[in-house]
CSV table of C-alpha atoms in Angstrom, one decimal:
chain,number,residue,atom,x,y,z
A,1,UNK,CA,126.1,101.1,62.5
A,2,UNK,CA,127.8,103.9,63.6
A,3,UNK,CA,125.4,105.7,65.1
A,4,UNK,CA,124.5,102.6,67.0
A,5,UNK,CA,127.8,102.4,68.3
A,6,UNK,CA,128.2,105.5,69.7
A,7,UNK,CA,124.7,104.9,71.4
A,8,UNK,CA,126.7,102.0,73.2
A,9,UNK,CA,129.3,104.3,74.2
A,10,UNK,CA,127.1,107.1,75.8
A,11,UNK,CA,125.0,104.1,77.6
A,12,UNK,CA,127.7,102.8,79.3
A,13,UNK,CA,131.5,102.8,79.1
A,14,UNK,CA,133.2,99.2,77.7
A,15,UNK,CA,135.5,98.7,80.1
A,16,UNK,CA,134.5,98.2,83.9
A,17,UNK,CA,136.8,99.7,86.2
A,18,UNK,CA,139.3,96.8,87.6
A,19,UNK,CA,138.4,94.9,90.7
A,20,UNK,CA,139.6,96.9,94.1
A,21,UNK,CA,143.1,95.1,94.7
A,22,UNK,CA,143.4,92.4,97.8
A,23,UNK,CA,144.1,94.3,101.3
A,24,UNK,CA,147.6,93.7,102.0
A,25,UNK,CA,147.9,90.4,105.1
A,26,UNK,CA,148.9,93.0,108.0
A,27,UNK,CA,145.3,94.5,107.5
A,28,UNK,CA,142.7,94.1,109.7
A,29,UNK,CA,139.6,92.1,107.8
A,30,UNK,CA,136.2,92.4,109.5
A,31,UNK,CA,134.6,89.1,110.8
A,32,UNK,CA,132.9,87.4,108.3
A,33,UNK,CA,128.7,88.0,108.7
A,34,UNK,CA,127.6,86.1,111.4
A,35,UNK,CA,124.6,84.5,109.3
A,36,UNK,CA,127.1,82.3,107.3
A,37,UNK,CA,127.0,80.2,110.3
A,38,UNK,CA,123.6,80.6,112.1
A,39,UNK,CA,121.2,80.7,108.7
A,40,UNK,CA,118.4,78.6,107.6
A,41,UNK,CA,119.2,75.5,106.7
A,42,UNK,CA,118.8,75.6,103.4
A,43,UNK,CA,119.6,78.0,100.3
A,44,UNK,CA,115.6,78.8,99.1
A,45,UNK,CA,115.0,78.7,95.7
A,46,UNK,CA,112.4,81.5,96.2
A,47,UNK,CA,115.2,83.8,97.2
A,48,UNK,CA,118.3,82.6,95.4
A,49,UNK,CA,120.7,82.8,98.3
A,50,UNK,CA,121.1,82.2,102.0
A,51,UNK,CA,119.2,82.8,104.2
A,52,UNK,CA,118.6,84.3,107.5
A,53,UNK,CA,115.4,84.8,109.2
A,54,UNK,CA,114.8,84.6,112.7
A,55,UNK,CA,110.9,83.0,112.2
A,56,UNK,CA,110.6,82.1,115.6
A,57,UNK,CA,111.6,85.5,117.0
A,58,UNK,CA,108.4,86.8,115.0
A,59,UNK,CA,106.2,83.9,115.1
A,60,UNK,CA,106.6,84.4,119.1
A,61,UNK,CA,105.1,87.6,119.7
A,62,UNK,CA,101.8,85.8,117.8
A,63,UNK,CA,99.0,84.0,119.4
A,64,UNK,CA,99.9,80.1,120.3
A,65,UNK,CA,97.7,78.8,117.9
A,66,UNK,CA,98.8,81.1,114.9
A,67,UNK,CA,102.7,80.4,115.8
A,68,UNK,CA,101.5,76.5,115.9
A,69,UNK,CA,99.9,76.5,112.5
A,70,UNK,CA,102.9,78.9,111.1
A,71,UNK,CA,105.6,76.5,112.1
A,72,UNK,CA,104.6,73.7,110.3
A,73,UNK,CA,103.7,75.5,107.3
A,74,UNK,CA,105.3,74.2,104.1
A,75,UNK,CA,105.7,77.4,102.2
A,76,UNK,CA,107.2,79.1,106.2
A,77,UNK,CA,110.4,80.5,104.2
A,78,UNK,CA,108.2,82.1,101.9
A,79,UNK,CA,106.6,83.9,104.2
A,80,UNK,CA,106.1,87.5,103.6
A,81,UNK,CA,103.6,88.9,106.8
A,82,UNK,CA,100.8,87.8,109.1
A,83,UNK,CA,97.9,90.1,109.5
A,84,UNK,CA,96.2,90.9,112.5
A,85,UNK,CA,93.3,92.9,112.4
A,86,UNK,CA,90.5,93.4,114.8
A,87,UNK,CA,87.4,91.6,114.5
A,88,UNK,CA,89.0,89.7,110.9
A,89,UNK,CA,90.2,85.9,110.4
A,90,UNK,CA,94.4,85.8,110.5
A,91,UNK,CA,95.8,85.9,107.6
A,92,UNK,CA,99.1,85.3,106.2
A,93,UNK,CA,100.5,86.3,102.6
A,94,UNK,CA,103.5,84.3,100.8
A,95,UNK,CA,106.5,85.8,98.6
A,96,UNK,CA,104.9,85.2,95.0
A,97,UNK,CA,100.6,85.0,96.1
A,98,UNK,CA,98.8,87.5,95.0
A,99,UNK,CA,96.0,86.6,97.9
A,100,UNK,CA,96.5,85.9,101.5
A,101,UNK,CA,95.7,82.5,103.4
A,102,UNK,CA,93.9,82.7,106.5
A,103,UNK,CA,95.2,80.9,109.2
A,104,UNK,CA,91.8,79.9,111.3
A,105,UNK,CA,88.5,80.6,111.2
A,106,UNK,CA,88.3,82.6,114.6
A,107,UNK,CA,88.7,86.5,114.1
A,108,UNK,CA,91.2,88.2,116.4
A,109,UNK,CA,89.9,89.7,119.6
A,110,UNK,CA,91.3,93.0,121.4
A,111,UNK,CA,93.1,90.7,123.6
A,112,UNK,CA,95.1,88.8,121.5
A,113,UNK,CA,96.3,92.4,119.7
A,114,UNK,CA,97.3,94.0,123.0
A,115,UNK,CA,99.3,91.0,124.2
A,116,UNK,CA,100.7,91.4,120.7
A,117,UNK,CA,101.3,94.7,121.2
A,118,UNK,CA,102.3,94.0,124.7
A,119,UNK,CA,105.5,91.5,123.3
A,120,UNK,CA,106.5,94.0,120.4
A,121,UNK,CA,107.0,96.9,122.7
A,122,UNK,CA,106.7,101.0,121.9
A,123,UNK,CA,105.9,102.2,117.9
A,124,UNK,CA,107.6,105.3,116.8
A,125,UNK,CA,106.5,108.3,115.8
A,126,UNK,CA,105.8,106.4,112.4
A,127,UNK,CA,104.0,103.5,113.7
A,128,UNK,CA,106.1,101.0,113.5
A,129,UNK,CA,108.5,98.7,116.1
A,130,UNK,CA,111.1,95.8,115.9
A,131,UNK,CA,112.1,93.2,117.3
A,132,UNK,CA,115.5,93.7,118.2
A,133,UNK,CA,118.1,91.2,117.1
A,134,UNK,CA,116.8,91.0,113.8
A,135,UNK,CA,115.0,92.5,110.9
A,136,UNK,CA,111.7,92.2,111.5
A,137,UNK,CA,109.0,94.8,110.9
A,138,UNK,CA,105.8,95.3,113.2
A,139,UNK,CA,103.8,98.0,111.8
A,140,UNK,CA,100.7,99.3,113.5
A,141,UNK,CA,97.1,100.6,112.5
A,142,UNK,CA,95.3,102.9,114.9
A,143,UNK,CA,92.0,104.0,115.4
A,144,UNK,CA,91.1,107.5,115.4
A,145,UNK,CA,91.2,107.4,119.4
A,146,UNK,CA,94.8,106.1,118.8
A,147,UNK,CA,93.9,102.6,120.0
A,148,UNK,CA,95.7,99.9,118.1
A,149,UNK,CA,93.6,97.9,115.7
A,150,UNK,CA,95.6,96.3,113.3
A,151,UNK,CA,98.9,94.9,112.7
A,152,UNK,CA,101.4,94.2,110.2
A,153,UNK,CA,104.0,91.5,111.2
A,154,UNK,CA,106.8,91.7,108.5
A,155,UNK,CA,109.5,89.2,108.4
A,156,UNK,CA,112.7,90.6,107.6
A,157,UNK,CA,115.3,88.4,106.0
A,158,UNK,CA,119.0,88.6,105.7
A,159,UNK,CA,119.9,87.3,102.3
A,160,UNK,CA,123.4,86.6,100.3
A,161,UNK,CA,123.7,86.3,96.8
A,162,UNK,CA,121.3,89.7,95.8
A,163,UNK,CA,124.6,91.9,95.3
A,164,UNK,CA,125.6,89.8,92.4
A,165,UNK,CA,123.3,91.7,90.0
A,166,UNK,CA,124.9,95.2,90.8
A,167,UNK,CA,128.8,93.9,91.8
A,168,UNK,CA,130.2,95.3,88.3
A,169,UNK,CA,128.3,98.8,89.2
A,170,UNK,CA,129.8,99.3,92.6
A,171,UNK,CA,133.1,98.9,91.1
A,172,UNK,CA,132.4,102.6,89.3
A,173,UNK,CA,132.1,103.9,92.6
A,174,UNK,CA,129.3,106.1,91.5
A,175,UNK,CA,125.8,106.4,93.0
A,176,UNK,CA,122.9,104.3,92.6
A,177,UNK,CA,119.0,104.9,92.8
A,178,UNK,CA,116.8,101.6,93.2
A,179,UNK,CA,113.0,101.9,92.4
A,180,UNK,CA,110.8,99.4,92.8
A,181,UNK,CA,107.3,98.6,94.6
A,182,UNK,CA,106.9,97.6,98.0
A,183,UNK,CA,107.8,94.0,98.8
A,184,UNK,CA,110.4,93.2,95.9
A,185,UNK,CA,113.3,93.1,97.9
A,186,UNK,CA,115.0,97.2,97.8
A,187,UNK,CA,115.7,97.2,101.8
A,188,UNK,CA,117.5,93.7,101.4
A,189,UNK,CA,119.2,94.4,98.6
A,190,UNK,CA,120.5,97.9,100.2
A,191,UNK,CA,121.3,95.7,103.9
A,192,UNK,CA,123.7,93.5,101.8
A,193,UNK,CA,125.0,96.1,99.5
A,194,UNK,CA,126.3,97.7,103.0
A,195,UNK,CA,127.7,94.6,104.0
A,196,UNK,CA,130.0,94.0,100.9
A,197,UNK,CA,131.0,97.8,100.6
A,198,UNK,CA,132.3,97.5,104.1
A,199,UNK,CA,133.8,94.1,104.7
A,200,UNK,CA,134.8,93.2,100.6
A,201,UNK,CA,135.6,96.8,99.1
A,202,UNK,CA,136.9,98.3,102.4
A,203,UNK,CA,134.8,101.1,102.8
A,204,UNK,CA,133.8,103.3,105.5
A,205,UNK,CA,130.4,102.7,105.0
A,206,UNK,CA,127.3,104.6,107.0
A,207,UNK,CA,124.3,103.7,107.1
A,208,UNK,CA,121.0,106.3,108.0
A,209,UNK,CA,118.3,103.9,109.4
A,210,UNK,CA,115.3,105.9,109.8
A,211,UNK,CA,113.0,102.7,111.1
A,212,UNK,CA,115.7,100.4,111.8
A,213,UNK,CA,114.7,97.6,108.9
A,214,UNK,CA,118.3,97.8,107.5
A,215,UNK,CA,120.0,97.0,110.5
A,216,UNK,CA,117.9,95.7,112.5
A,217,UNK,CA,116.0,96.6,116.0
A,218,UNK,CA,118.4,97.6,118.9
A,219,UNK,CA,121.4,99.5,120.0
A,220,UNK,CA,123.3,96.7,118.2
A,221,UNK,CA,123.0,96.9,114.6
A,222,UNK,CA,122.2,93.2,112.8
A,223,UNK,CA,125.3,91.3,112.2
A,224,UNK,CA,124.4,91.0,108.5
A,225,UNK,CA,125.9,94.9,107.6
A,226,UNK,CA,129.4,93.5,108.4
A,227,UNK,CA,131.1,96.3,109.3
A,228,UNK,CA,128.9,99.4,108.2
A,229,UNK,CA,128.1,102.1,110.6
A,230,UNK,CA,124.7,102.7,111.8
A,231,UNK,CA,123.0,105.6,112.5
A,232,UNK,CA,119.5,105.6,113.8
A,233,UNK,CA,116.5,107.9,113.4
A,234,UNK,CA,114.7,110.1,116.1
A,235,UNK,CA,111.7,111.3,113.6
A,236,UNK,CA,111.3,110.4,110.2
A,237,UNK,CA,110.8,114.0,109.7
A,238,UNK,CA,115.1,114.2,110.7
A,239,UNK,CA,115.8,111.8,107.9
A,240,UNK,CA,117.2,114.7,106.0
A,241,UNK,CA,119.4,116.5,108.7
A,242,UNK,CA,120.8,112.7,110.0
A,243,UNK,CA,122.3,112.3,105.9
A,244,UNK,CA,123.5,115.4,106.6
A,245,UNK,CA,125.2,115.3,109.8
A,246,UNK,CA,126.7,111.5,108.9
A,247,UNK,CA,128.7,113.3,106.5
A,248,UNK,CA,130.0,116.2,108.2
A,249,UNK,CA,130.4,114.0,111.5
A,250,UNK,CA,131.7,110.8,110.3
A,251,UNK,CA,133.4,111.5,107.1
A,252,UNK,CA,132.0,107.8,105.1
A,253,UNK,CA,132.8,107.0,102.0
A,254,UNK,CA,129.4,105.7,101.2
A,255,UNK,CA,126.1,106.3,102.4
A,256,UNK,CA,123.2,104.3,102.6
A,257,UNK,CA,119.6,105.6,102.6
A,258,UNK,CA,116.0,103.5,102.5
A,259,UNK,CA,113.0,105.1,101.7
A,260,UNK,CA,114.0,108.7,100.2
A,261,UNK,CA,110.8,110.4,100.3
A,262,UNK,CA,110.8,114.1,100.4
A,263,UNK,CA,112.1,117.1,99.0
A,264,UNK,CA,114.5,118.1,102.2
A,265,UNK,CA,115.5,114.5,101.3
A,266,UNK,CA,116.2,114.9,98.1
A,267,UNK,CA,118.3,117.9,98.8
A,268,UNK,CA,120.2,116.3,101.4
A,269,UNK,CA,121.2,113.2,98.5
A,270,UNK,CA,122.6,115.9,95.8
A,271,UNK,CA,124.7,118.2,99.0
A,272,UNK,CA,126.0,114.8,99.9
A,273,UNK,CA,127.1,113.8,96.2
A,274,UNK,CA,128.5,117.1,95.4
A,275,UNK,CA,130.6,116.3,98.2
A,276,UNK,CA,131.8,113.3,96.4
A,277,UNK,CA,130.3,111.0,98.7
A,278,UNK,CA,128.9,107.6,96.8
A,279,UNK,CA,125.0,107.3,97.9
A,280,UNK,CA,123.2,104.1,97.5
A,281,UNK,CA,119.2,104.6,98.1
A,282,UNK,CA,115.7,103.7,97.2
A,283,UNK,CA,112.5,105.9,96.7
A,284,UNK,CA,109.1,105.8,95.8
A,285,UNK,CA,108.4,104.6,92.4
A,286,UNK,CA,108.5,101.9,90.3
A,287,UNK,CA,109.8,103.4,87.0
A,288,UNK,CA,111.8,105.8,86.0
A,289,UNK,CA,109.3,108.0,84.3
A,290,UNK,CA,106.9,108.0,88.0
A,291,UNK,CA,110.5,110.3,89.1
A,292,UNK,CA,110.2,112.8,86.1
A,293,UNK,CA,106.9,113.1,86.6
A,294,UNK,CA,107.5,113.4,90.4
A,295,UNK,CA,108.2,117.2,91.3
A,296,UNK,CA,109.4,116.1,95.1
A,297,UNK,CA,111.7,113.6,94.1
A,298,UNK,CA,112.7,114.4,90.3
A,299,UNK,CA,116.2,116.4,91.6
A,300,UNK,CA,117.3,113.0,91.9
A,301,UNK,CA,117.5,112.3,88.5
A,302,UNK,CA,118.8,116.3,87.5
A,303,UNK,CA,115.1,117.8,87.6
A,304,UNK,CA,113.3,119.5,84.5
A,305,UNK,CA,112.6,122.4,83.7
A,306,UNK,CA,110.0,124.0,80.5
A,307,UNK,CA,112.2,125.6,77.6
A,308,UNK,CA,111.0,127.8,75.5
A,309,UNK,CA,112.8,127.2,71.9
A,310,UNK,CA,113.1,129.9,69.3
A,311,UNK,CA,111.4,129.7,65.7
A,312,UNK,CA,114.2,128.4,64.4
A,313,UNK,CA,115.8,126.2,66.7
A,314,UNK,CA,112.1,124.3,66.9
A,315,UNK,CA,112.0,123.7,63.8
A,316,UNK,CA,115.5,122.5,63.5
A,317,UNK,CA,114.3,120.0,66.0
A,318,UNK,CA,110.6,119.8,64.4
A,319,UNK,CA,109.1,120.0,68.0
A,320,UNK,CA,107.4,122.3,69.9
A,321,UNK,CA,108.2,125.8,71.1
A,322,UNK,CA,107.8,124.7,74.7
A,323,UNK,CA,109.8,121.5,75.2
A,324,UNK,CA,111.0,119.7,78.8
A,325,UNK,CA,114.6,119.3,79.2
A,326,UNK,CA,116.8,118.1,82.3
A,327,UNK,CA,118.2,121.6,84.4
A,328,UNK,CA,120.9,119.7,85.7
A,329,UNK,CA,123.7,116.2,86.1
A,330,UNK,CA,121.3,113.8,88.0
A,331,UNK,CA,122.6,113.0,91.7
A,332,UNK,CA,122.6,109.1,90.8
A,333,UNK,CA,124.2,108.5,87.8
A,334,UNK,CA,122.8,105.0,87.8
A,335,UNK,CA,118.9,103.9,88.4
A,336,UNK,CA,117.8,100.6,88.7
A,337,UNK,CA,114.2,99.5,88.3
A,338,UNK,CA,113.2,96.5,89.9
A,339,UNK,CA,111.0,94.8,88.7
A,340,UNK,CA,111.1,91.5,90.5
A,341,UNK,CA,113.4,89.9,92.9
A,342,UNK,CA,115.6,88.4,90.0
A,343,UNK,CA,114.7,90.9,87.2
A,344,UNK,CA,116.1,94.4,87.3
A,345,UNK,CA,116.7,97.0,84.5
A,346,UNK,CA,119.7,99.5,85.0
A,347,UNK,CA,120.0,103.2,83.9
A,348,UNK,CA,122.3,105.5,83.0
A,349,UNK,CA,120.6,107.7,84.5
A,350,UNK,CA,121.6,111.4,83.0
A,351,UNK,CA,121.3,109.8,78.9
A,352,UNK,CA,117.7,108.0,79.8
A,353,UNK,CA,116.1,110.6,81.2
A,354,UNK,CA,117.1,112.9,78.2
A,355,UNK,CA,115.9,110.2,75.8
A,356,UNK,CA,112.6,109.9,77.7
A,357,UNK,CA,112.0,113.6,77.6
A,358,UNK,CA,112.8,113.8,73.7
A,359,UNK,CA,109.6,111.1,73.3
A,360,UNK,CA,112.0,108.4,72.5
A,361,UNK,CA,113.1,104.8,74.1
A,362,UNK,CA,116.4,104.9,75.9
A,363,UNK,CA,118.9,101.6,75.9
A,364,UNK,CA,118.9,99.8,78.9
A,365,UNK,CA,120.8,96.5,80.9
A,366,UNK,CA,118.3,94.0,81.7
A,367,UNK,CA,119.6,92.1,84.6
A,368,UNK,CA,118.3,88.6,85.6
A,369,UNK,CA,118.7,85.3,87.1
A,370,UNK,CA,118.5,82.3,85.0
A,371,UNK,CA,117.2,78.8,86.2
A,372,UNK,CA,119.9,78.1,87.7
A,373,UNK,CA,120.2,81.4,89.6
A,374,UNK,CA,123.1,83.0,87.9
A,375,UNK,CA,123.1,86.4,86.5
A,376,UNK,CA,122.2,87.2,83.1
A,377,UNK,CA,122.9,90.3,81.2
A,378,UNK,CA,121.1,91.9,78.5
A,379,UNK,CA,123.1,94.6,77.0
A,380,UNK,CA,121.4,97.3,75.1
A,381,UNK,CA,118.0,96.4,75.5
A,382,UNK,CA,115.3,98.4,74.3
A,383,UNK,CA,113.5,100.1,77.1
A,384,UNK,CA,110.1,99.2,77.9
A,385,UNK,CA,109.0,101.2,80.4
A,386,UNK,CA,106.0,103.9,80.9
A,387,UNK,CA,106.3,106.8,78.4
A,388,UNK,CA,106.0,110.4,78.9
C-alpha cells in the first residue's frame, strides 16, 4: 500500500494549484469571443460544445451543385472535408465515418478545380490557403508539372467546451504536449486553449501560426483566440526561428505552437522552456512511445541515451549491461494522448517515460466525457499504450 501511494505522489501532486484570483473591477477585460453570439444554432452533440463554422464561406468556393447538395445535408455540422480530385466523383467524409460519401455521380473536370482554385486564392510554400475570416483549410495536390489536381477542402471549426478536459492542468502553469492523429481535434483544442489563457487567466499569450489554421486566414486573426497575439509564418521551414524571435521580441507568457515537426523545432521548444516560458503544442504521433522511439522529436520528452551499466550495478537491477535511460528533464512536463475527441490520457511526462524505458506500465489520468458531456476522471489508471 505504501509503495502504491508513493506511486500516486510521483504521478501527480494532490493538490492542484488554486484558481488564478478574479482581476480586480478597474481592469481592463478583453471582449468576450465573438462566436458566443454569431455560432451555429445549436450546441452539436458530435462536438460537445458551441459551435462556430462558417459552412457557407467554404461551401462557396465549391461548384453550385456540390454547395446545393451540401446544404441540405443532414449530417452538414459533421462535416469534416470535401474532396476534389481530377477526373474522380466528389466526395465528402463526416466526423465519425470511416468512408467518404460521394456527392454525384459526375467526376470533376479541370474547370471546376481552377475556378476552385480561382475563389481560394495563392497556396503557400506548403500547399495550402485559407479562407480568410475563418478557419478553414484548402490544401492542394499538384502534378509533377505543378498544375493543381486535387483538393482538400477542410472545414475548420471554432468550438467551446474542449478546454474543460485540461482546465485543472493549466492551472500548474507548466507545459503541455498533445499527440494525437490527424483529424481528432489537437488544432481546436490548442485555438481555444489560447483563448482562455488570454481572456480567463490573463495572460500574454502568443501564438506562432505557421499555416494560419489556429487563427484563421488574414491579417486579422479569428475572433475565437480572444485576446492572443498572432504571429504568422513566411516558410514552414522558419517555424523554428518565429518561436524564437516571439520570445525575445514579445516577451509572452505562453506560447502556442501546432504541428512541431523537426529537430530545429524541437530545439527551439526546450530554449523557450528554459527561459521559463509555458509552451502549449502538438506533434507528430499518436502515443507516447512513437516520441521515444522518434530521434527528431524525442528531446521533447528529455531524449535517451544508451548506458552502459557495470557488472554489478546490472545485476543489482537484473537487466542488461546496455540499458536506455532519459539524458535529460523533458521540455513538457505534461503529454496528452488523444485518443478521440472526448477521450484523452494525460502524462507526467518525465516519470512515464522512465517507466516505459524500464519495460514497465506507467500510471496515467484517463480523461473523458460521459453521456451527458461532462468530464470524467480516471485517476491512476493503468497505461495501455504501445510498449517499447
Amino acid at each position: 500500500m505504501a509503495a502504491c501511494a508513493a506511486c500516486r505522489l510521483l504521478l501527480f501532486p494532490l493538490h492542484a494549484p488554486k484558481l488564478p484570483p478574479a482581476p480586480p473591477s478597474f481592469r481592463r477585460q478583453r471582449g468576450a469571443w465573438a462566436g458566443a453570439t454569431h455560432c451555429a444554432a445549436e450546441a452539436s452533440r458530435a462536438w460537445g460544445g458551441i459551435v462556430e463554422d462558417d459552412l457557407s464561406e467554404l461551401l462557396q468556393i465549391l461548384p453550385r451543385d456540390l454547395r446545393d447538395n451540401l446544404q441540405n445535408e443532414p449530417r452538414k455540422d459533421q462535416l469534416l472535408e470535401v474532396i476534389l480530385d481530377l477526373g474522380r466523383r466528389p466526395e465528402a467524409r463526416f466526423l465519425g465515418d470511416s468512408g467518404g460519401q460521394y456527392l454525384r455521380e459526375s467526376e470533376i473536370s479541370l474547370q471546376e478545380l481552377e475556378e476552385a482554385q480561382r475563389a481560394v486564392g495563392e497556396f503557400g510554400g506548403d500547399n495550402r490557403a485559407g479562407i480568410e475570416g475563418t478557419l478553414h483549410r484548402i490544401s492542394a495536390i499538384r502534378s509533377r508539372k505543378g498544375m493543381v489536381v486535387g483538393l482538400t477542402c477542410r472545414v475548420g471549426r471554432a468550438v467551446t467546451g474542449h478546454v474543460d478536459m485540461v482546465r485543472d492542468l493549466l492551472n500548474y502553469k507548466e507545459s503541455i504536449l498533445f499527440l494525437g492523429r490527424p483529424g481528432v481535434g489537437k488544432t481546436t483544442v490548442m485555438r481555444e486553449i489560447a483563448r482562455v489563457l488570454a481572456d480567463e487567466f490573463q495572460k500574454r499569450v502568443v501564438i506562432v501560426d505557421t499555416s494560419n489554421e489556429i487563427g484563421g486566414d488574414g491579417d486579422i486573426p479569428h475572433s475565437a483566440i480572444g485576446g492572443a497575439r498572432r504571429m504568422q509564418v513566411p516558410e514552414p521551414s522558419m517555424q523554428h526561428r518565429v518561436m524564437i524571435e516571439a520570445v525575445e521580441n514579445h516577451m509572452p507568457e505562453v506560447v502556442i505552437v501546432d504541428e512541431i515537426g523537426t529537430e530545429a523545432e524541437a530545439q527551439a521548444c526546450r530554449s523557450i522552456a528554459e527561459r521559463g516560458v509555458m509552451l502549449i503544442g502538438t506533434a507528430h504521433g499518436e502515443r507516447l512511445a512513437n516520441i521515444i522511439k522518434n530521434p527528431t522529436l524525442c528531446d521533447l520528452i528529455g531524449g535517451v541515451e544508451t548506458v552502459t551499466l557495470g557488472d554489478d550495478e546490472a545485476r543489482a537491477r537484473r537487466s542488461q549491461k546496455s540499458i536506455l535511460e532519459r539524458k535529460a528533464p523533458p521540455t513538457f512536463p505534461f503529454l496528452i494522448e488523444m485518443r478521440e475527441r472526448h477521450y484523452w490520457v494525460t502524462h507526467r511526462t518525465e516519470r512515464s517515460v522512465d517507466m516505459l524505458l524500464n519495460g514497465k506500465k506507467p500510471l496515467v489520468e484517463v480523461r473523458k466525457r460521459d453521456n451527458t458531456f461532462q468530464v470524467v476522471i480516471e485517476r491512476w489508471a493503468t497505461y495501455d499504450g504501445d510498449g517499447l
